Short mmCIF file of C-alpha atoms and ligand atoms in Angstrom, two decimals:
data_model
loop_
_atom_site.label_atom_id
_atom_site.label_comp_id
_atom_site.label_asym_id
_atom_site.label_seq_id
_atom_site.Cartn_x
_atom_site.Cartn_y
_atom_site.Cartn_z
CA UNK A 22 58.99 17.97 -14.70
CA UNK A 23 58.53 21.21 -13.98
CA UNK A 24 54.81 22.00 -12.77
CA UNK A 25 54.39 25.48 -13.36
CA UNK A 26 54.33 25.49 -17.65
CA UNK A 27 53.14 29.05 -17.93
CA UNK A 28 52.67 31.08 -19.75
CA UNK A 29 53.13 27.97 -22.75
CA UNK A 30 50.29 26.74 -20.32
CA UNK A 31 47.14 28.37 -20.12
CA UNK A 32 44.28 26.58 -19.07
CA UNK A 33 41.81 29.00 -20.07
CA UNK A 34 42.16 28.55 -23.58
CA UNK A 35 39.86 26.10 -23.49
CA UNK A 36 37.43 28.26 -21.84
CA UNK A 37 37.07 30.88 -24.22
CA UNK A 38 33.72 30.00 -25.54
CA UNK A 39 30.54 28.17 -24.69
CA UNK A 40 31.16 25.89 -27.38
CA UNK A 41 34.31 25.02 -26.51
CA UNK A 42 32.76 24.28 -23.44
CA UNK A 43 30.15 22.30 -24.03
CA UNK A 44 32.76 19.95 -25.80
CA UNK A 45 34.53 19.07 -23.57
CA UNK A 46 31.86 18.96 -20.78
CA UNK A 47 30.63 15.69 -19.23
CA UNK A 48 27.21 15.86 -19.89
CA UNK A 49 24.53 15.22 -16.86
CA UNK A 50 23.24 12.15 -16.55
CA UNK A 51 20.06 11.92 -18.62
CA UNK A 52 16.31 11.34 -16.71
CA UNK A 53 16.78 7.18 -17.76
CA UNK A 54 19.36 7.11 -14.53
CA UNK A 55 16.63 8.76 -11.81
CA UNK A 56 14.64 6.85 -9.44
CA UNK A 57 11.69 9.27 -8.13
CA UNK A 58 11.00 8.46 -4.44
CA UNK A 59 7.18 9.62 -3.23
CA UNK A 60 4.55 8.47 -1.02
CA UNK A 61 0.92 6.85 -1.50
CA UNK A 62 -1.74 6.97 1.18
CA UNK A 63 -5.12 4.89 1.23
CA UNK A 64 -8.21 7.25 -0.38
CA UNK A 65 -8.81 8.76 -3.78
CA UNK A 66 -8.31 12.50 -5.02
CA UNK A 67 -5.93 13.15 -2.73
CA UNK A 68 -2.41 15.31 -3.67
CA UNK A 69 -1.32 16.07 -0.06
CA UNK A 70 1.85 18.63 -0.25
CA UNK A 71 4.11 17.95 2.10
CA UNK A 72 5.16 20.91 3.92
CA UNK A 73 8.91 19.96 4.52
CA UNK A 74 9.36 19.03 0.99
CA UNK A 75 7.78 21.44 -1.47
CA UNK A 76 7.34 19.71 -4.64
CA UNK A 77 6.51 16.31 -2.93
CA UNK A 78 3.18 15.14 -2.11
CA UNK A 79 1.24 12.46 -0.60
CA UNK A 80 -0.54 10.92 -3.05
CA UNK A 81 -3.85 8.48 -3.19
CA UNK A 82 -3.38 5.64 -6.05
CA UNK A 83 -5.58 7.24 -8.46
CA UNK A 84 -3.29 10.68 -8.61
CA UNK A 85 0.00 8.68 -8.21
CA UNK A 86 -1.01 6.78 -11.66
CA UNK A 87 -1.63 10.66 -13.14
CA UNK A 88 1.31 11.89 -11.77
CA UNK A 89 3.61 8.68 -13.16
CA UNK A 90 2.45 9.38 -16.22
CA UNK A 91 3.36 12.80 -16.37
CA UNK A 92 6.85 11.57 -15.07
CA UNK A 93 7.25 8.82 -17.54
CA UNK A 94 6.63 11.51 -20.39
CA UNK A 95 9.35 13.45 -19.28
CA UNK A 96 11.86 10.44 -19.62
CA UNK A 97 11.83 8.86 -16.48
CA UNK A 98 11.03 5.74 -15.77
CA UNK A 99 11.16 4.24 -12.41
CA UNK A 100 9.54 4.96 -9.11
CA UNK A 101 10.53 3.97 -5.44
CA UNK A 102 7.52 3.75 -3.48
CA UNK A 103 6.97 4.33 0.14
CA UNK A 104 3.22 3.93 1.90
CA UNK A 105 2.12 6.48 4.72
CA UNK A 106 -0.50 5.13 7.05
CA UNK A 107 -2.55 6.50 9.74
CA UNK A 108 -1.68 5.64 13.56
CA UNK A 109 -4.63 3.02 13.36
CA UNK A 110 -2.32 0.59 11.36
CA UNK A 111 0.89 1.05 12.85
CA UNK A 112 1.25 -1.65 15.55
CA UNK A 113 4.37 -3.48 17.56
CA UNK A 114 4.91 -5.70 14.47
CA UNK A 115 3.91 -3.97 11.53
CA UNK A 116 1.24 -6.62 10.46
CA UNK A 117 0.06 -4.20 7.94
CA UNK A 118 3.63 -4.29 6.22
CA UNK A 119 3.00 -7.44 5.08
CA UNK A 120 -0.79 -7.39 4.04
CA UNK A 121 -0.93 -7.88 0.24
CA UNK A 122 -4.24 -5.45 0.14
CA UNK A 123 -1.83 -2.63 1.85
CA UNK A 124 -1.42 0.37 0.23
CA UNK A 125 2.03 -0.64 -1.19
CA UNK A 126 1.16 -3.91 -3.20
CA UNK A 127 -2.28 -1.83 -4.31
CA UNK A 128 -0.28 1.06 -5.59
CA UNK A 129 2.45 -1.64 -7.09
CA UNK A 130 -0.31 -3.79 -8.70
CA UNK A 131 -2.06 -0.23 -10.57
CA UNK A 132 1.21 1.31 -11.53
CA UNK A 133 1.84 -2.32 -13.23
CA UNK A 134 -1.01 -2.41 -14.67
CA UNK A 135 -0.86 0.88 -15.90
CA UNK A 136 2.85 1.07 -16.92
CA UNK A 137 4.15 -2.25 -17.58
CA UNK A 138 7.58 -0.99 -18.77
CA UNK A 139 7.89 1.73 -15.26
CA UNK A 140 10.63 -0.06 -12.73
CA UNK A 141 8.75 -0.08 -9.77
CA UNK A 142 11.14 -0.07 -6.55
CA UNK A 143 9.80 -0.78 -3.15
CA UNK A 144 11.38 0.59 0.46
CA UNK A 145 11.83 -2.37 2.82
CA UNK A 146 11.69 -1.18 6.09
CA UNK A 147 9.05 -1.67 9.09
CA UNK A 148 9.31 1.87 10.57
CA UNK A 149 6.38 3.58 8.55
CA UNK A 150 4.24 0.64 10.18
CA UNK A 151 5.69 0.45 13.94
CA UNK A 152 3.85 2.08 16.38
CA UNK A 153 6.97 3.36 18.20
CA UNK A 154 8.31 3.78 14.60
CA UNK A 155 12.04 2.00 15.01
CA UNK A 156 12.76 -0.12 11.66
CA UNK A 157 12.49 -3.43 13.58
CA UNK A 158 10.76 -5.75 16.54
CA UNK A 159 11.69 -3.69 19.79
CA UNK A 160 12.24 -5.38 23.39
CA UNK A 161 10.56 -3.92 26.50
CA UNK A 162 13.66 -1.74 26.66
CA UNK A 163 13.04 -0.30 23.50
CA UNK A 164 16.10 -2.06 21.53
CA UNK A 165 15.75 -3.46 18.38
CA UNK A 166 16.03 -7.06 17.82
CA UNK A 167 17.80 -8.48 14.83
CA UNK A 168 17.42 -11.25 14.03
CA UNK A 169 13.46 -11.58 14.83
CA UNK A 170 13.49 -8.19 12.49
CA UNK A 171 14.64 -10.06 9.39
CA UNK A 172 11.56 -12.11 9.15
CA UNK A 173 9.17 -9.34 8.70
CA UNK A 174 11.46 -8.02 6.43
CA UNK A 175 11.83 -10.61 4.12
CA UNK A 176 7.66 -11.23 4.22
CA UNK A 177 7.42 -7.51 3.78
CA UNK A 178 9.54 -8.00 0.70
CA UNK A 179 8.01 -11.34 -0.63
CA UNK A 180 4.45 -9.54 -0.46
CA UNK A 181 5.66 -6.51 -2.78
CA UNK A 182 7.58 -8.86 -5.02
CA UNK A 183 4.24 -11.07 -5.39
CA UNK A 184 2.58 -7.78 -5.77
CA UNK A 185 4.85 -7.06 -9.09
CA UNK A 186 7.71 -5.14 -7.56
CA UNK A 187 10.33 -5.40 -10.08
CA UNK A 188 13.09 -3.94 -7.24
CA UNK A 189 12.63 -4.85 -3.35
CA UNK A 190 15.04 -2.53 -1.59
CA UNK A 191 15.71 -3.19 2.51
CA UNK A 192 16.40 0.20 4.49
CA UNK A 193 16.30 -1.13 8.11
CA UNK A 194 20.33 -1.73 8.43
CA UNK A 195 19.14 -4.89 10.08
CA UNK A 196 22.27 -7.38 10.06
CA UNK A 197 21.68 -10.41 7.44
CA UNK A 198 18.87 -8.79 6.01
CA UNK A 199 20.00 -9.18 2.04
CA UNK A 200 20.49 -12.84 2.75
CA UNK A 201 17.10 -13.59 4.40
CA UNK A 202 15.22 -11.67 1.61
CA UNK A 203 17.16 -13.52 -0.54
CA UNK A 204 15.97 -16.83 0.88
CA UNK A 205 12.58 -16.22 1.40
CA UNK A 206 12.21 -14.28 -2.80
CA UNK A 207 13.52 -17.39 -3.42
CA UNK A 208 11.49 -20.04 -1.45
CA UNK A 209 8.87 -18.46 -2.93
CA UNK A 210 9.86 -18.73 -6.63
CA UNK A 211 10.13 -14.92 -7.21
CA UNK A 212 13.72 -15.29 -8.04
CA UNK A 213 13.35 -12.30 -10.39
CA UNK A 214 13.54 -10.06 -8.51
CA UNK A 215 15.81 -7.25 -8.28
CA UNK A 216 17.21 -6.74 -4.55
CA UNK A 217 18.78 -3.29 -3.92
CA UNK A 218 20.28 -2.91 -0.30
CA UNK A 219 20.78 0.51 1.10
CA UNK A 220 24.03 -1.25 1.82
CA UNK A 221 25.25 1.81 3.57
CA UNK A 222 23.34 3.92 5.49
CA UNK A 223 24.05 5.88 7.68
CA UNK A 224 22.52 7.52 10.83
CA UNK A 225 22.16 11.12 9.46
CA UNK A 226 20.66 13.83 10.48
CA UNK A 227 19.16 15.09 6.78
CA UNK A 228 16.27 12.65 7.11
CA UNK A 229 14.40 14.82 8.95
CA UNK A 230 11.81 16.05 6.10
CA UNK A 231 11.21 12.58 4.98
CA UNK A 232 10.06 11.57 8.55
CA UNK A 233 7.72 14.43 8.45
CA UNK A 234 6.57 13.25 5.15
CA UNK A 235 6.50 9.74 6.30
CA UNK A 236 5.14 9.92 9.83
CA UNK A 237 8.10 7.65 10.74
CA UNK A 238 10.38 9.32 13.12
CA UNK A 239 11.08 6.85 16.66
CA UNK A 240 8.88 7.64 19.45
CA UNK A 241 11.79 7.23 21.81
CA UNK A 242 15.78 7.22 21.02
CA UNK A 243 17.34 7.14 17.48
CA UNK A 244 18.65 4.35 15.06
CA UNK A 245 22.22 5.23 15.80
CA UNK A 246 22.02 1.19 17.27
CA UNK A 247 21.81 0.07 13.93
CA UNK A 248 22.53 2.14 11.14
CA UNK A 249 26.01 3.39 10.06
CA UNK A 250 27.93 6.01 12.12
CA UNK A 251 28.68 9.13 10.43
CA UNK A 252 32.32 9.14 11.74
CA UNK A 253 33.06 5.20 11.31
CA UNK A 254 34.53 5.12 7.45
CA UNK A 255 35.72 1.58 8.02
CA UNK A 256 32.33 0.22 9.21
CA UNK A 257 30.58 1.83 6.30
CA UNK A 258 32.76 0.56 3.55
CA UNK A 259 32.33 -3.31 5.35
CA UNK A 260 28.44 -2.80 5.33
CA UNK A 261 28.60 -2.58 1.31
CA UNK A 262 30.80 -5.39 1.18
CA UNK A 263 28.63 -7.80 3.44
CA UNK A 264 25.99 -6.97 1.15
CA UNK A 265 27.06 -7.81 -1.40
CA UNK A 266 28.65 -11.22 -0.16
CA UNK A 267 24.77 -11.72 0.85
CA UNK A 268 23.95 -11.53 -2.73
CA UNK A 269 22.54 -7.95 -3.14
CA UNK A 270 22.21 -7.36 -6.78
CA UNK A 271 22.60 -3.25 -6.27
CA UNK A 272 24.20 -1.06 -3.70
CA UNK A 273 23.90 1.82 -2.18
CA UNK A 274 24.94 4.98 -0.36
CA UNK A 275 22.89 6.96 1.71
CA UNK A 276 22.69 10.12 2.17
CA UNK A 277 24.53 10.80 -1.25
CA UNK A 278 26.11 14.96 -1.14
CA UNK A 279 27.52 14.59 2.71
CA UNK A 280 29.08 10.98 1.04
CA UNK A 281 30.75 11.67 -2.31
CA UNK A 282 33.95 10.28 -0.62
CA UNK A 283 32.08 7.27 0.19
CA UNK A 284 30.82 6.58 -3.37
CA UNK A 285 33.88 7.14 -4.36
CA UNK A 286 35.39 4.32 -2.66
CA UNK A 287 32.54 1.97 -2.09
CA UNK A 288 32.36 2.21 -6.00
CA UNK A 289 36.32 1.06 -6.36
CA UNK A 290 35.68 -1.78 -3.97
CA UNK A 291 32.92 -3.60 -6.11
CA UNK A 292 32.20 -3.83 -9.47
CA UNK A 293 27.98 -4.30 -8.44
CA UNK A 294 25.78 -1.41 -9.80
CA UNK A 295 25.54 2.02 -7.21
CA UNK A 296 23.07 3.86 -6.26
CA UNK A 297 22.95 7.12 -4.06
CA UNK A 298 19.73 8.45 -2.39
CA UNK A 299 19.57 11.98 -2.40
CA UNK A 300 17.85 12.14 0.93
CA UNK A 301 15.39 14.43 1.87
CA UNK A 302 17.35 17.24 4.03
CA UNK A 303 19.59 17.38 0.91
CA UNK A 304 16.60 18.04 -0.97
CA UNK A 305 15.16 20.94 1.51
CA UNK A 306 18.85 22.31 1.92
CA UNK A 307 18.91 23.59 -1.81
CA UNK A 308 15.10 24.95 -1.66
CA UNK A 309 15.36 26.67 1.45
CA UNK A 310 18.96 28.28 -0.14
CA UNK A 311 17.10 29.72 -2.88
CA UNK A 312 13.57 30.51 -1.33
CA UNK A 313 15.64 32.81 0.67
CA UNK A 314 17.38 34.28 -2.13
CA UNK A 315 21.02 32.67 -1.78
CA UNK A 316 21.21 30.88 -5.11
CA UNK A 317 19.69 29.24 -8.47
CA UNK A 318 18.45 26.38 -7.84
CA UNK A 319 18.32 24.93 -11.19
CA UNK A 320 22.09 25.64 -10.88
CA UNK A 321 22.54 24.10 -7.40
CA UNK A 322 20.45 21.10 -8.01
CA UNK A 323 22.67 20.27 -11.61
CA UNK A 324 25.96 21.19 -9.59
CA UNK A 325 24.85 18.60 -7.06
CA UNK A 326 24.12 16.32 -9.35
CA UNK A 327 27.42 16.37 -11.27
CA UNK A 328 29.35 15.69 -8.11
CA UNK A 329 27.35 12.93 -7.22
CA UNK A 330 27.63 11.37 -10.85
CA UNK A 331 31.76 12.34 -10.68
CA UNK A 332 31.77 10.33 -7.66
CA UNK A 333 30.69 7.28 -9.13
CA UNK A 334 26.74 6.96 -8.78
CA UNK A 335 25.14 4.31 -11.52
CA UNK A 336 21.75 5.00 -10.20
CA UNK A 337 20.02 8.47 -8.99
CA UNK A 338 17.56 8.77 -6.08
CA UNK A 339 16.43 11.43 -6.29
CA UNK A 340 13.54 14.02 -5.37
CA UNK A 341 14.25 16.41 -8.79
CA UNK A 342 13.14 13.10 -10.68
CA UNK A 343 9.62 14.77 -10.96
CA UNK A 344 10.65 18.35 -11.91
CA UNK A 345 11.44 18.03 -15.69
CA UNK A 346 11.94 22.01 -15.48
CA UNK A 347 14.70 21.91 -13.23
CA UNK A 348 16.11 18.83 -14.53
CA UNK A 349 16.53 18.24 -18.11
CA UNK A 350 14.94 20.89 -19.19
CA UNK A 351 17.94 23.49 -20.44
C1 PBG B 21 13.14 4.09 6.18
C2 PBG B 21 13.74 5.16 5.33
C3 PBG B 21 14.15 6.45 5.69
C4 PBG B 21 14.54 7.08 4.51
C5 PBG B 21 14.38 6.17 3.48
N1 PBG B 21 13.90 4.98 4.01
C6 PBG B 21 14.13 7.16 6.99
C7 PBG B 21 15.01 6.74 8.10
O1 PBG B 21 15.86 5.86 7.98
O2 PBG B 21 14.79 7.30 9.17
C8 PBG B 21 15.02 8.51 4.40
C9 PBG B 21 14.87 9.11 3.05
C10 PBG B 21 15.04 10.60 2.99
O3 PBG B 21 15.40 11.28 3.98
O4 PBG B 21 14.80 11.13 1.91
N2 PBG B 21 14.03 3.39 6.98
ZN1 ZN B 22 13.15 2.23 8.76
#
């Protein structure tokens, strides 16, 4: 066949007009796909902005419930819910983790209560509660300890799931850790429950805001020990398939716009629901673009959003979840 068909060819006959356009455009994925990430802190009245993510706040349970409402009217309807604590209760195990009057299982029991049809997602991960802030038990030299690591875990996750989670979803890149959750959800009769693994995760640089946000960043050394390297594709595609031989209901790739490639694949490999988390530094890339004048970001955020949903992505993470305007608002 001959590849060059012009001039019978001309591709931009189908461009002529917006309505032609709009035809035969994909459309975006609608606000029923997004999962709004955000952070809840002990107290009342409080709506803390947080600097390295404008838009994003810390909020007390009282304005989280306000703020989920507002969300809900625009269309979406689930949360993932992260707790920020003060240095007080972060210790070398993360007891408060797993404390069913934390902040996490209060702010899951109210948003419950409040929204019985919101899907409630929880992060799974011990770093927000460590004192030197790595997502596991340490040794004295500072290394993180598997397999002692997957029992907080999976008591971290059985106390949200009691609490009314309706998704528990591990971040730690601890090995085994779908499987143990598994086993304990289920030991404990909450078999219900949804389990999302951030199956692959990798050690990225563009989760710098969210540490900020999260007062979570390691005191010493980095978490290139246990989650995914950047420049290992192999090792990255295997993590998604463990996971889901463990029995994880929902994957994931994370970060998602540095990753389309991995989607891409990971989503030809399984036939499990995927999710992408559209991490923080992703999110302060496209503000900081247009604060400085460089481009729309209504336009940047939808043009991210259609390559991430061209890749293959089932289920959004996603920081725009809360800004109807930018959103689905045309
Ligand atoms: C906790 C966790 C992190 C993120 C989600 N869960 C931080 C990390 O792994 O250091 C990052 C999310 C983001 O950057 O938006 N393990
Ligand atoms: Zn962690």
């Amino acid at each position: 066949m001959n590849i060059n068909q012009f001039p019978q060819v001309r591709l931009r006959r189908l461009r002529q007009n917006s309505t032609i356009r709009d035809m035969l455009a994909a459309p975006l994925p609608g606000p029923e796909k997004f999962v709004w990430p955000t952070f809840v802190v002990e107290g009342s009245g409080i709506k803390e902005p947080i600097s390295s993510m404008p838009g994003q706040f810390r909020y007390s349970i009282d304005t989280l419930l306000e703020a989920v409402g507002k969300l809900i009217a625009t269309g979406v309807k689930s949360v993932m819910l992260f707790g920020v604590v003060g240095d007080n209760d972060k210790s070398c195990d993360a007891a408060y983790a797993m404390r069913d009057d934390g902040i996490v299982q209060c702010a899951i029991r109210a948003l419950k209560k409040s929204y019985p049809d919101l899907l409630v997602f929880t992060d799974v991960c011990v770093c927000e509660y460590t004192d030197h802030g790595h997502c596991g038990i340490t040794n004295e030299h500072g290394n993180v300890l598997n397999d002692p690591s997957l029992e907080l875990l999976a008591r971290m996750a059985v106390s949200h799931a009691k609490a009314g989670a309706d998704v528990v979803a591990p971040s730690a890149m601890m090995d085994g850790q779908v499987q143990a959750i598994h086993r304990a959800l289920d030991a404990n009769n909450l078999t219900g429950t949804i389990l999302m693994s951030y199956s692959t995760k990798f050690s990225s640089s563009m989760y710098g805001p969210f540490r900020e946000a999260a007062d979570s960043a390691p005191g010493t050394g980095d978490r290139k020990g246990y989650q995914a390297d950047i420049r290992d594709l192999n090792s990255a595609l295997r993590e998604s398939e463990l996971d889901e031989a463990e029995g994880a209901d929902i994957l994931m790739v994370k970060p998602a716009m540095f990753y389309l490639d991995v989607i891409t694949r990971i989503k030809q490999q399984t036939k499990l629901p995927l999710a992408a988390y559209n991490v923080s530094g992703e999110y302060a890339m496209l503000i900081a673009t247009a604060d400085r004048g460089w481009g729309d970001l209504k336009m940047m955020v939808r043009e991210s959003i259609a390559a991430m949903d061209r890749a293959g992505v089932d289920i959004f993470i996603s920081y725009w979840a809360n800004q109807y305007e930018i959103m689905f608002n045309d």
